[in-house]
């Protein structure tokens, strides 16, 4: 499994997502430009001492993501669709793509991948969920579907 953050802006969110990825052995891909430096203190603090366990890849352009994985593995998350993330069957190697905290995914991405858009249902009382929470919700559903369990769990 892979999580892609498209131009993330808030270091604490990316740090939390890095910790999530370390805890689930999932790759984290960041697409530039980033709203922070990778040595940012808030990024490191949110990820605690888990950063050595994060499988991290930084990309200069989003086009690299489709070239690496192919369109059929990509799933994009947006409030601008009606299809729920629970309505698809995730497969090993699925790529979960999340947009910027303030703007989401660009209109060009939404148009190009309109058949690959998914939504996390929520009320109209908030504009969006926190990015790290959204990643956790979707990732654990995908892992549940795949009967995932960590290989190094101590009883």
mmCIF file of C-alpha atoms in Angstrom:
data_model
loop_
_atom_site.group_PDB
_atom_site.id
_atom_site.type_symbol
_atom_site.label_atom_id
_atom_site.label_comp_id
_atom_site.label_asym_id
_atom_site.label_seq_id
_atom_site.Cartn_x
_atom_site.Cartn_y
_atom_site.Cartn_z
ATOM 1 C CA UNK A 1 0.000 0.000 0.000
ATOM 2 C CA UNK A 2 1.019 3.580 -0.610
ATOM 3 C CA UNK A 3 -0.136 6.966 0.658
ATOM 4 C CA UNK A 4 0.523 9.983 -1.556
ATOM 5 C CA UNK A 5 0.296 13.505 -0.173
ATOM 6 C CA UNK A 6 -0.103 16.013 -2.992
ATOM 7 C CA UNK A 7 1.667 19.231 -1.990
ATOM 8 C CA UNK A 8 1.144 18.898 1.775
ATOM 9 C CA UNK A 9 1.254 22.187 3.680
ATOM 10 C CA UNK A 10 1.235 21.396 7.404
ATOM 11 C CA UNK A 11 4.290 19.626 8.846
ATOM 12 C CA UNK A 12 2.428 18.200 11.844
ATOM 13 C CA UNK A 13 -0.061 16.413 9.598
ATOM 14 C CA UNK A 14 2.700 14.933 7.467
ATOM 15 C CA UNK A 15 4.538 13.870 10.620
ATOM 16 C CA UNK A 16 1.427 12.097 11.926
ATOM 17 C CA UNK A 17 0.942 10.395 8.561
ATOM 18 C CA UNK A 18 4.586 9.339 8.584
ATOM 19 C CA UNK A 19 3.992 7.714 11.961
ATOM 20 C CA UNK A 20 0.874 5.988 10.553
ATOM 21 C CA UNK A 21 2.922 4.677 7.632
ATOM 22 C CA UNK A 22 5.685 3.410 9.918
ATOM 23 C CA UNK A 23 3.101 1.627 12.057
ATOM 24 C CA UNK A 24 1.501 -0.095 9.082
ATOM 25 C CA UNK A 25 4.582 -0.617 6.887
ATOM 26 C CA UNK A 26 3.068 1.539 4.124
ATOM 27 C CA UNK A 27 5.055 3.761 1.757
ATOM 28 C CA UNK A 28 4.656 7.541 2.100
ATOM 29 C CA UNK A 29 5.058 9.603 -1.069
ATOM 30 C CA UNK A 30 5.234 13.402 -0.959
ATOM 31 C CA UNK A 31 4.679 15.461 -4.109
ATOM 32 C CA UNK A 32 6.387 18.853 -4.243
ATOM 33 C CA UNK A 33 6.113 21.679 -3.574
ATOM 34 C CA UNK A 34 5.945 21.023 0.151
ATOM 35 C CA UNK A 35 4.780 23.687 2.578
ATOM 36 C CA UNK A 36 7.755 22.935 4.847
ATOM 37 C CA UNK A 37 11.276 21.549 4.852
ATOM 38 C CA UNK A 38 11.761 17.850 5.557
ATOM 39 C CA UNK A 39 13.954 18.713 8.548
ATOM 40 C CA UNK A 40 11.144 20.799 10.095
ATOM 41 C CA UNK A 41 10.937 20.392 13.886
ATOM 42 C CA UNK A 42 7.123 20.064 13.899
ATOM 43 C CA UNK A 43 7.324 17.360 11.234
ATOM 44 C CA UNK A 44 9.879 15.417 13.258
ATOM 45 C CA UNK A 45 8.038 15.963 16.547
ATOM 46 C CA UNK A 46 4.733 14.680 15.135
ATOM 47 C CA UNK A 47 6.494 11.601 13.748
ATOM 48 C CA UNK A 48 8.393 11.158 17.011
ATOM 49 C CA UNK A 49 11.354 8.797 16.705
ATOM 50 C CA UNK A 50 9.652 6.723 14.009
ATOM 51 C CA UNK A 51 11.111 8.539 10.984
ATOM 52 C CA UNK A 52 13.854 5.931 10.435
ATOM 53 C CA UNK A 53 11.027 3.403 9.900
ATOM 54 C CA UNK A 54 9.115 5.509 7.354
ATOM 55 C CA UNK A 55 9.521 4.344 3.766
ATOM 56 C CA UNK A 56 9.600 7.829 2.249
ATOM 57 C CA UNK A 57 9.773 8.892 -1.385
ATOM 58 C CA UNK A 58 9.639 12.528 -2.539
ATOM 59 C CA UNK A 59 8.509 13.377 -6.079
ATOM 60 C CA UNK A 60 8.948 16.615 -7.996
ATOM 61 C CA UNK A 61 5.763 16.216 -10.058
ATOM 62 C CA UNK A 62 2.529 14.261 -9.733
ATOM 63 C CA UNK A 63 3.036 12.751 -13.200
ATOM 64 C CA UNK A 64 5.727 10.560 -11.625
ATOM 65 C CA UNK A 65 3.071 8.844 -9.489
ATOM 66 C CA UNK A 66 1.009 7.619 -12.442
ATOM 67 C CA UNK A 67 4.168 6.615 -14.319
ATOM 68 C CA UNK A 68 5.286 4.475 -11.381
ATOM 69 C CA UNK A 69 1.958 2.918 -10.392
ATOM 70 C CA UNK A 70 -0.407 3.200 -13.347
ATOM 71 C CA UNK A 71 -3.868 4.715 -13.273
ATOM 72 C CA UNK A 72 -5.712 1.575 -12.134
ATOM 73 C CA UNK A 73 -3.967 1.526 -8.728
ATOM 74 C CA UNK A 74 -4.706 5.179 -7.898
ATOM 75 C CA UNK A 75 -7.573 6.296 -5.643
ATOM 76 C CA UNK A 76 -8.144 10.010 -4.984
ATOM 77 C CA UNK A 77 -9.977 11.501 -2.011
ATOM 78 C CA UNK A 78 -12.181 14.553 -2.352
ATOM 79 C CA UNK A 79 -15.379 16.004 -0.943
ATOM 80 C CA UNK A 80 -16.329 16.822 -4.554
ATOM 81 C CA UNK A 81 -17.709 13.367 -5.291
ATOM 82 C CA UNK A 82 -20.466 11.123 -3.949
ATOM 83 C CA UNK A 83 -18.790 7.691 -4.160
ATOM 84 C CA UNK A 84 -17.767 6.450 -0.711
ATOM 85 C CA UNK A 85 -14.387 4.942 0.044
ATOM 86 C CA UNK A 86 -16.256 1.893 1.389
ATOM 87 C CA UNK A 87 -17.787 1.232 -2.053
ATOM 88 C CA UNK A 88 -14.541 0.009 -3.644
ATOM 89 C CA UNK A 89 -12.439 -3.088 -3.192
ATOM 90 C CA UNK A 90 -8.869 -2.080 -2.444
ATOM 91 C CA UNK A 91 -6.124 -4.374 -3.691
ATOM 92 C CA UNK A 92 -2.535 -4.952 -2.598
ATOM 93 C CA UNK A 93 -0.483 -2.076 -3.942
ATOM 94 C CA UNK A 94 -3.370 0.403 -3.968
ATOM 95 C CA UNK A 95 -2.267 4.042 -3.934
ATOM 96 C CA UNK A 96 -4.279 6.446 -1.766
ATOM 97 C CA UNK A 97 -3.886 10.050 -2.943
ATOM 98 C CA UNK A 98 -4.780 12.983 -0.687
ATOM 99 C CA UNK A 99 -4.675 16.685 -1.565
ATOM 100 C CA UNK A 100 -3.476 19.811 0.208
ATOM 101 C CA UNK A 101 -4.992 20.673 3.557
ATOM 102 C CA UNK A 102 -6.367 24.033 2.363
ATOM 103 C CA UNK A 103 -7.239 23.383 -1.289
ATOM 104 C CA UNK A 104 -7.482 19.628 -1.751
ATOM 105 C CA UNK A 105 -6.620 18.251 -5.170
ATOM 106 C CA UNK A 106 -6.463 20.616 -8.122
ATOM 107 C CA UNK A 107 -9.349 20.820 -10.594
ATOM 108 C CA UNK A 108 -7.143 19.327 -13.318
ATOM 109 C CA UNK A 109 -6.523 16.233 -11.171
ATOM 110 C CA UNK A 110 -10.221 15.965 -10.278
ATOM 111 C CA UNK A 111 -11.209 16.104 -13.946
ATOM 112 C CA UNK A 112 -8.515 13.699 -15.136
ATOM 113 C CA UNK A 113 -9.337 11.088 -12.493
ATOM 114 C CA UNK A 114 -13.073 11.646 -11.986
ATOM 115 C CA UNK A 115 -13.690 7.877 -12.166
ATOM 116 C CA UNK A 116 -11.136 7.303 -9.364
ATOM 117 C CA UNK A 117 -12.541 9.797 -6.830
ATOM 118 C CA UNK A 118 -13.732 8.678 -3.410
ATOM 119 C CA UNK A 119 -15.253 10.483 -0.457
ATOM 120 C CA UNK A 120 -15.248 9.982 3.289
ATOM 121 C CA UNK A 121 -18.861 10.639 4.342
ATOM 122 C CA UNK A 122 -19.373 13.390 6.930
ATOM 123 C CA UNK A 123 -21.935 15.986 7.932
ATOM 124 C CA UNK A 124 -22.049 19.497 6.536
ATOM 125 C CA UNK A 125 -20.956 20.895 9.919
ATOM 126 C CA UNK A 126 -17.261 20.800 8.910
ATOM 127 C CA UNK A 127 -15.492 21.572 5.629
ATOM 128 C CA UNK A 128 -13.200 18.571 5.890
ATOM 129 C CA UNK A 129 -11.527 16.104 8.195
ATOM 130 C CA UNK A 130 -7.973 16.597 9.369
ATOM 131 C CA UNK A 131 -5.653 15.154 6.712
ATOM 132 C CA UNK A 132 -3.939 12.694 9.031
ATOM 133 C CA UNK A 133 -7.320 11.459 10.294
ATOM 134 C CA UNK A 134 -8.587 11.016 6.742
ATOM 135 C CA UNK A 135 -5.507 8.995 5.819
ATOM 136 C CA UNK A 136 -5.940 6.759 8.854
ATOM 137 C CA UNK A 137 -9.649 6.151 8.192
ATOM 138 C CA UNK A 138 -9.081 5.097 4.589
ATOM 139 C CA UNK A 139 -5.841 3.191 5.127
ATOM 140 C CA UNK A 140 -7.272 1.025 7.884
ATOM 141 C CA UNK A 141 -10.343 0.245 5.777
ATOM 142 C CA UNK A 142 -8.082 -0.817 2.901
ATOM 143 C CA UNK A 143 -5.959 -2.931 5.255
ATOM 144 C CA UNK A 144 -9.099 -4.479 6.790
ATOM 145 C CA UNK A 145 -10.284 -5.482 3.331
ATOM 146 C CA UNK A 146 -6.917 -7.119 2.691
ATOM 147 C CA UNK A 147 -6.948 -9.032 6.019
ATOM 148 C CA UNK A 148 -3.729 -7.242 6.997
ATOM 149 C CA UNK A 149 -2.046 -7.891 10.278
ATOM 150 C CA UNK A 150 1.384 -6.672 11.315
ATOM 151 C CA UNK A 151 4.087 -9.295 11.101
ATOM 152 C CA UNK A 152 5.880 -8.214 14.247
ATOM 153 C CA UNK A 153 3.039 -8.154 16.772
ATOM 154 C CA UNK A 154 4.011 -9.447 20.180
ATOM 155 C CA UNK A 155 1.217 -11.331 22.003
#
